[in-house]
Short mmCIF file of C-alpha atoms in Angstrom, two decimals:
data_model
loop_
_atom_site.label_atom_id
_atom_site.label_comp_id
_atom_site.label_asym_id
_atom_site.label_seq_id
_atom_site.Cartn_x
_atom_site.Cartn_y
_atom_site.Cartn_z
CA MET A 1 -7.80 10.28 -10.55
CA LEU A 2 -7.22 13.77 -9.17
CA PRO A 3 -4.41 15.67 -10.91
CA ASP A 4 -2.55 16.18 -7.62
CA VAL A 5 -2.60 12.42 -6.90
CA ALA A 6 -1.43 11.62 -10.43
CA GLY A 7 1.25 14.29 -10.03
CA ALA A 8 2.48 12.88 -6.71
CA LEU A 9 2.71 9.41 -8.27
CA THR A 10 4.69 10.95 -11.15
CA GLY A 11 7.04 12.52 -8.60
CA ILE A 12 7.62 9.12 -7.00
CA LEU A 13 8.13 7.61 -10.47
CA ALA A 14 10.73 10.24 -11.37
CA VAL A 15 12.70 9.57 -8.17
CA LEU A 16 12.45 5.79 -8.61
CA SER A 17 13.61 6.11 -12.21
CA VAL A 18 16.63 8.16 -11.11
CA ALA A 19 17.48 5.57 -8.42
CA VAL A 20 16.95 2.49 -10.61
CA THR A 21 18.88 3.80 -13.64
CA THR A 22 21.77 4.74 -11.34
CA LEU A 23 21.85 1.27 -9.78
CA VAL A 24 21.20 -0.79 -12.91
CA ILE A 25 22.85 1.02 -15.83
CA ASP A 26 25.19 3.25 -13.81
CA ARG A 27 23.78 6.38 -15.45
CA THR A 28 21.42 8.78 -13.69
CA MET A 29 18.48 9.47 -15.99
CA TYR A 30 16.09 12.37 -15.47
CA LEU A 31 12.76 12.61 -17.31
CA GLY A 32 12.70 14.71 -20.47
CA ALA A 33 11.07 14.68 -23.89
CA SER A 34 12.19 17.34 -26.34
CA THR A 35 15.61 15.92 -27.34
CA THR A 36 13.70 12.99 -28.82
CA PHE A 37 12.20 15.36 -31.40
CA VAL A 38 15.69 16.37 -32.52
CA ARG A 39 16.58 12.69 -33.02
CA ALA A 40 13.28 12.23 -34.87
CA ALA A 41 14.14 15.17 -37.15
CA GLY A 42 17.50 13.46 -37.79
CA TYR A 43 15.72 10.24 -38.77
CA VAL A 44 13.53 12.15 -41.27
CA GLU A 45 16.53 14.02 -42.69
CA GLN A 46 18.42 10.73 -43.11
CA VAL A 47 15.77 9.75 -45.67
CA VAL A 48 15.37 13.11 -47.41
CA ILE A 49 18.75 14.89 -47.08
CA PRO A 50 21.19 12.40 -45.49
CA GLU A 51 24.29 14.56 -46.14
CA ASN A 52 22.85 17.30 -43.92
CA VAL A 53 22.74 14.97 -40.88
CA GLN A 54 26.48 14.42 -41.23
CA ALA A 55 27.19 18.11 -41.76
CA ASN A 56 25.02 19.52 -38.97
CA GLU A 57 26.72 19.96 -35.63
CA TYR A 58 23.54 19.82 -33.55
CA LEU A 59 22.27 16.65 -35.26
CA GLN A 60 25.68 15.09 -34.64
CA GLN A 61 25.46 15.98 -30.94
CA ASN A 62 21.97 14.43 -30.86
CA ARG A 63 22.31 11.66 -33.42
CA PRO A 64 19.26 9.86 -34.79
CA ARG A 65 19.21 6.79 -32.55
CA VAL A 66 16.82 5.07 -30.15
CA ASP A 67 17.90 5.96 -26.62
CA TRP A 68 16.43 5.87 -23.10
CA GLN A 69 14.47 9.11 -23.56
CA MET A 70 12.97 8.05 -26.90
CA MET A 71 11.71 4.89 -25.19
CA VAL A 72 10.17 7.06 -22.46
CA VAL A 73 8.34 9.11 -25.10
CA GLY A 74 7.16 5.93 -26.85
CA GLY A 75 6.14 4.54 -23.47
CA ILE A 76 3.99 7.63 -22.77
CA PHE A 77 1.94 6.71 -25.86
CA ILE A 78 1.46 3.12 -24.64
CA GLY A 79 0.71 4.13 -21.03
CA ALA A 80 -1.82 6.77 -22.08
CA LEU A 81 -3.43 4.26 -24.46
CA ILE A 82 -3.80 1.66 -21.68
CA SER A 83 -5.16 4.24 -19.24
CA ALA A 84 -7.62 5.69 -21.77
CA ARG A 85 -8.87 2.19 -22.67
CA LEU A 86 -9.22 1.00 -19.08
CA GLY A 87 -10.94 4.22 -18.00
CA ARG A 88 -12.96 4.50 -21.24
CA SER A 89 -11.83 8.11 -21.47
CA ALA A 90 -10.48 8.12 -25.03
CA LYS A 91 -12.15 10.74 -27.18
CA LEU A 92 -11.83 11.36 -30.89
CA GLU A 93 -11.17 15.08 -31.20
CA THR A 94 -10.35 17.03 -34.35
CA VAL A 95 -11.08 20.55 -33.05
CA PRO A 96 -11.02 21.25 -29.27
CA PRO A 97 -13.89 23.37 -27.78
CA ILE A 98 -11.88 26.49 -26.84
CA TRP A 99 -10.40 26.62 -30.35
CA LYS A 100 -13.82 25.99 -31.94
CA GLU A 101 -15.41 28.85 -30.05
CA ARG A 102 -12.81 31.30 -31.34
CA PHE A 103 -11.83 29.98 -34.78
CA GLY A 104 -14.73 27.77 -35.87
CA THR A 105 -15.05 24.11 -36.76
CA SER A 106 -12.46 23.89 -39.57
CA ALA A 107 -10.13 20.96 -38.92
CA THR A 108 -7.75 22.38 -41.55
CA LEU A 109 -7.38 25.70 -39.73
CA ARG A 110 -6.85 23.82 -36.46
CA GLY A 111 -4.23 21.64 -38.18
CA VAL A 112 -2.36 24.71 -39.47
CA GLY A 113 -2.45 26.24 -35.97
CA ALA A 114 -1.24 23.06 -34.31
CA PHE A 115 1.61 22.76 -36.83
CA ILE A 116 2.79 26.36 -36.49
CA GLY A 117 2.47 26.18 -32.69
CA GLY A 118 4.42 22.93 -32.58
CA MET A 119 7.18 24.43 -34.72
CA ILE A 120 7.57 27.55 -32.55
CA LEU A 121 7.39 25.69 -29.23
CA MET A 122 10.02 23.15 -30.22
CA PHE A 123 12.41 25.85 -31.46
CA GLY A 124 11.92 27.56 -28.10
CA ALA A 125 12.34 24.33 -26.14
CA ARG A 126 15.64 23.53 -27.85
CA LEU A 127 16.92 27.07 -27.36
CA ALA A 128 15.98 26.87 -23.66
CA ASP A 129 17.49 23.35 -23.59
CA GLY A 130 14.32 21.71 -22.27
CA CYS A 131 10.53 21.57 -22.09
CA PRO A 132 8.01 21.23 -19.23
CA SER A 133 9.38 17.71 -18.62
CA GLY A 134 13.12 18.39 -18.66
CA HIS A 135 13.02 21.87 -17.09
CA GLY A 136 9.58 21.96 -15.49
CA LEU A 137 9.68 18.59 -13.74
CA SER A 138 13.28 17.35 -13.67
CA GLY A 139 14.95 20.76 -13.40
CA ASN A 140 12.75 21.97 -10.57
CA MET A 141 13.01 18.67 -8.68
CA GLN A 142 16.77 19.28 -8.61
CA LEU A 143 16.24 22.94 -7.62
CA ALA A 144 18.05 24.04 -10.79
CA ALA A 145 18.07 27.80 -11.38
CA SER A 146 17.54 27.07 -15.09
CA GLY A 147 14.45 24.95 -14.36
CA LEU A 148 12.65 27.67 -12.42
CA LEU A 149 13.56 30.41 -14.91
CA ALA A 150 12.44 28.29 -17.88
CA LEU A 151 9.13 27.35 -16.27
CA VAL A 152 8.34 30.97 -15.40
CA PHE A 153 8.97 32.11 -18.98
CA PHE A 154 7.05 29.14 -20.47
CA MET A 155 4.08 30.32 -18.42
CA VAL A 156 4.51 34.04 -19.13
CA GLY A 157 4.68 33.39 -22.89
CA GLY A 158 1.77 30.96 -22.75
CA ILE A 159 -0.53 33.10 -20.60
CA ILE A 160 -0.01 36.28 -22.67
CA THR A 161 -0.45 34.47 -26.00
CA ALA A 162 -3.51 32.50 -24.86
CA HIS A 163 -5.21 35.67 -23.67
CA LEU A 164 -4.49 37.45 -26.96
CA LEU A 165 -5.56 34.44 -29.00
CA TYR A 166 -8.63 32.99 -27.29
CA LYS A 167 -10.11 35.80 -25.18
CA LYS A 168 -12.85 37.76 -26.89
CA MET B 1 18.59 -2.66 -20.43
CA ASP B 2 18.46 1.14 -20.54
CA LEU B 3 15.88 0.93 -23.33
CA PHE B 4 13.70 -1.39 -21.27
CA LEU B 5 13.90 0.92 -18.25
CA GLY B 6 12.99 3.90 -20.43
CA LEU B 7 9.97 2.09 -21.83
CA ALA B 8 8.73 1.01 -18.38
CA THR B 9 9.15 4.54 -17.01
CA GLY B 10 7.39 6.02 -20.05
CA ILE B 11 4.41 3.65 -19.77
CA LEU B 12 3.85 4.61 -16.11
CA PHE B 13 4.40 8.30 -16.89
CA GLY B 14 1.86 8.14 -19.73
CA PHE B 15 -0.59 6.30 -17.48
CA PHE B 16 -0.40 9.01 -14.80
CA LEU B 17 -0.56 11.84 -17.35
CA GLN B 18 -3.74 10.38 -18.81
CA LYS B 19 -5.31 9.65 -15.42
CA GLY B 20 -4.54 13.20 -14.25
CA GLU B 21 -6.28 14.54 -17.40
CA VAL B 22 -3.34 16.79 -18.24
CA LEU B 23 -2.96 15.58 -21.84
CA ARG B 24 -5.86 17.67 -23.11
CA PHE B 25 -5.71 20.91 -25.11
CA GLU B 26 -8.58 22.19 -22.92
CA LYS B 27 -6.58 21.70 -19.72
CA GLN B 28 -3.37 23.17 -21.09
CA VAL B 29 -4.97 26.23 -22.68
CA GLY B 30 -7.42 26.36 -19.73
CA PHE B 31 -4.43 26.98 -17.47
CA MET B 32 -2.99 29.63 -19.79
CA LEU B 33 -6.37 31.41 -19.65
CA LEU B 34 -6.12 31.03 -15.84
CA LYS B 35 -9.44 29.17 -15.71
CA ASP B 36 -8.31 25.67 -14.80
CA MET B 37 -5.30 24.75 -12.65
CA THR B 38 -5.32 21.00 -13.40
CA ILE B 39 -1.89 20.94 -15.05
CA ILE B 40 -0.39 23.14 -12.33
CA LYS B 41 -1.70 20.87 -9.57
CA PHE B 42 -0.19 17.89 -11.39
CA MET B 43 3.14 19.59 -11.92
CA MET B 44 3.32 21.06 -8.42
CA THR B 45 2.79 17.80 -6.55
CA ALA B 46 5.15 15.97 -8.92
CA VAL B 47 7.89 18.54 -8.31
CA LEU B 48 7.37 18.80 -4.53
CA VAL B 49 7.43 15.01 -4.04
CA GLY B 50 10.30 14.75 -6.51
CA MET B 51 12.54 17.35 -4.86
CA VAL B 52 12.28 15.64 -1.47
CA GLY B 53 13.14 12.27 -3.00
CA ILE B 54 15.96 13.57 -5.21
CA TYR B 55 17.66 15.50 -2.40
CA ALA B 56 17.23 12.58 0.02
CA LEU B 57 19.01 10.26 -2.44
CA HIS B 58 21.58 12.94 -3.24
CA GLY B 59 22.15 13.54 0.47
CA ILE B 60 23.13 9.92 1.08
CA GLY B 61 25.43 10.07 -1.95
CA MET B 62 23.46 7.58 -4.01
CA ILE B 63 22.78 9.74 -7.07
CA SER B 64 24.31 12.66 -8.92
CA LEU B 65 22.39 15.71 -10.11
CA SER B 66 22.11 16.66 -13.77
CA ILE B 67 21.73 20.43 -13.81
CA LYS B 68 21.17 22.33 -17.07
CA SER B 69 23.08 25.55 -17.62
CA ALA B 70 21.51 28.82 -16.54
CA ASN B 71 21.91 30.65 -19.87
CA ILE B 72 19.70 33.64 -19.14
CA GLY B 73 19.34 34.85 -22.75
CA ALA B 74 18.45 31.42 -24.09
CA LEU B 75 16.09 30.63 -21.21
CA VAL B 76 14.18 33.91 -21.50
CA ILE B 77 13.91 33.99 -25.31
CA GLY B 78 13.52 30.21 -25.66
CA GLY B 79 11.07 30.12 -22.77
CA LEU B 80 8.90 32.88 -24.24
CA LEU B 81 8.97 31.27 -27.71
CA PHE B 82 7.99 27.96 -26.14
CA GLY B 83 5.09 29.67 -24.37
CA ILE B 84 3.86 31.32 -27.58
CA GLY B 85 3.91 28.02 -29.48
CA TRP B 86 2.44 26.14 -26.51
CA ALA B 87 -0.61 28.45 -26.44
CA ILE B 88 -1.23 28.02 -30.18
CA ALA B 89 -0.63 24.26 -30.26
CA GLY B 90 -2.21 23.46 -26.88
CA PHE B 91 0.21 20.61 -26.27
CA CYS B 92 3.78 20.26 -25.05
CA PRO B 93 6.36 17.71 -26.31
CA GLY B 94 5.91 15.10 -23.56
CA THR B 95 2.12 15.21 -23.51
CA SER B 96 1.72 15.28 -27.30
CA VAL B 97 2.27 11.56 -27.85
CA GLY B 98 -0.07 10.75 -24.95
CA ALA B 99 -2.75 13.05 -26.37
CA LEU B 100 -2.53 11.11 -29.63
CA ALA B 101 -3.12 7.84 -27.74
CA GLU B 102 -6.16 9.46 -26.15
CA GLY B 103 -7.69 10.21 -29.55
CA ARG B 104 -6.93 13.92 -29.95
CA ILE B 105 -5.86 13.46 -33.54
CA HIS B 106 -5.24 17.15 -34.29
CA VAL B 107 -2.11 16.70 -32.15
CA LEU B 108 -0.56 14.87 -35.13
CA TRP B 109 -0.09 18.28 -36.79
CA ALA B 110 1.52 19.64 -33.64
CA ILE B 111 3.90 16.65 -33.48
CA ALA B 112 4.84 17.17 -37.16
CA GLY B 113 5.43 20.87 -36.40
CA MET B 114 7.65 19.94 -33.46
CA VAL B 115 9.86 17.73 -35.65
CA VAL B 116 10.18 20.54 -38.21
CA GLY B 117 10.89 23.04 -35.41
CA ALA B 118 13.70 20.80 -34.14
CA ALA B 119 15.18 20.62 -37.66
CA ILE B 120 15.03 24.43 -38.01
CA PHE B 121 16.74 24.82 -34.63
CA ALA B 122 19.49 22.44 -35.73
CA GLU B 123 20.16 24.72 -38.75
CA ALA B 124 20.13 27.86 -36.60
CA TYR B 125 22.34 26.32 -33.89
CA PRO B 126 25.76 27.60 -35.09
CA LEU B 127 24.46 31.18 -35.19
CA LEU B 128 22.65 30.86 -31.84
CA GLN B 129 25.76 29.39 -30.26
CA ARG B 130 27.71 32.53 -31.13
CA THR B 131 24.93 34.88 -29.99
CA VAL B 132 21.95 34.09 -27.72
CA LEU B 133 23.62 31.15 -25.99
CA THR B 134 26.47 33.36 -24.80
CA TRP B 135 24.19 36.02 -23.26
CA GLY B 136 24.26 35.75 -19.49
CA ALA B 137 25.68 32.22 -19.20
CA TYR B 138 25.94 31.41 -15.49
CA GLY B 139 26.63 27.68 -15.77
CA LYS B 140 25.11 24.69 -14.00
CA VAL B 141 23.90 26.32 -10.82
CA THR B 142 21.17 25.37 -8.32
CA LEU B 143 19.00 27.74 -6.28
CA PRO B 144 20.56 26.70 -2.93
CA GLN B 145 24.05 27.26 -4.40
CA MET B 146 23.03 30.70 -5.65
CA LEU B 147 21.52 31.67 -2.30
CA GLY B 148 24.22 29.98 -0.23
CA VAL B 149 21.71 28.05 1.87
CA SER B 150 20.81 24.40 2.53
CA PRO B 151 18.69 22.74 -0.19
CA TRP B 152 16.26 21.68 2.55
CA LEU B 153 15.51 25.32 3.35
CA VAL B 154 14.66 25.95 -0.32
CA ILE B 155 12.54 22.78 -0.39
CA ALA B 156 10.67 23.92 2.77
CA VAL B 157 9.91 27.28 1.12
CA PHE B 158 8.68 25.55 -2.07
CA ILE B 159 6.41 23.27 -0.03
CA ILE B 160 4.89 26.19 1.90
CA VAL B 161 4.37 28.25 -1.28
CA GLY B 162 3.00 25.18 -3.10
CA LEU B 163 0.50 24.27 -0.38
CA SER B 164 -0.66 27.90 -0.13
CA ALA B 165 -1.21 28.05 -3.89
CA PHE B 166 -3.10 24.79 -3.68
CA ARG B 167 -5.44 26.11 -1.00
CA LEU B 168 -6.06 29.24 -3.05
CA PHE B 169 -6.97 27.16 -6.14
CA GLU B 170 -9.34 25.00 -4.09
CA LYS B 171 -10.97 28.06 -2.54
CA LYS B 172 -11.50 29.67 -5.95
CA GLY B 173 -12.66 26.38 -7.46
CA LEU B 174 -9.97 26.38 -10.18
#
């Protein structure tokens, strides 16, 4: 499927989801993903340092619980799995080609990079109060000033870093 | 019921993300290297279709908007930090779980990093709330409100700009 067709279908899905949640549960839900990672962090902390979950203001605002958005994120896994199976497009990948060309075949080095990158991007997403789903898609669909500004700076940061990192 | 709706929405979202091939490190970093516009095409059509639908439903009074605050300091610094991490990881939060389903197992490290990053943010939150989050806080404002024009005018401009960008990508084979 062409990316623009898949994107248009996602646009219709986002609008339908907004309409259906408003009608059925009387709450208007816009797509997002990064708050789920805060709740996930809360779940982990509940096992390791439970007293910190109680003491931390941000974890209290975003308590570890299964909510609508967490189900969306879980659903993405299931939907992608079904699509990859049906289209036979699943691919076991430990080191992606662009990374391999620049940093070699070490899966450990790739793992360290992915971990550090994930840590920085999530800190940034929470500071900006959203990621490419919440700001990029939902924010811009609503013509939010914050959505456009966030998306522009996501791209500026990404383009500069990628050129420094992967360009020879 | 809200959990069921979330799951159904997520399954369809994941299906489209996978079919559009936007879950891959190669496509995400490919865009950041300005070599492959796959993820931009996906995002652009999603947003253009979405804004028409959202403002149509909002216009008839069926739905309310949920606008995030325009905190300039947090959006610029947070946005740039997101971009830096995004280039290194090659995945974003929403696509990461889908990439795992597709077999890109190195994304597991990125997901673990994201959870740790969220925990670090939670610790830094009180300090950030007193500092960065107060810098240039303009509240929950939309572009048409800022410009004092009809949302449909803004949507028309976005559609024209979007279609022009699309033609340019097609012409350059991106």
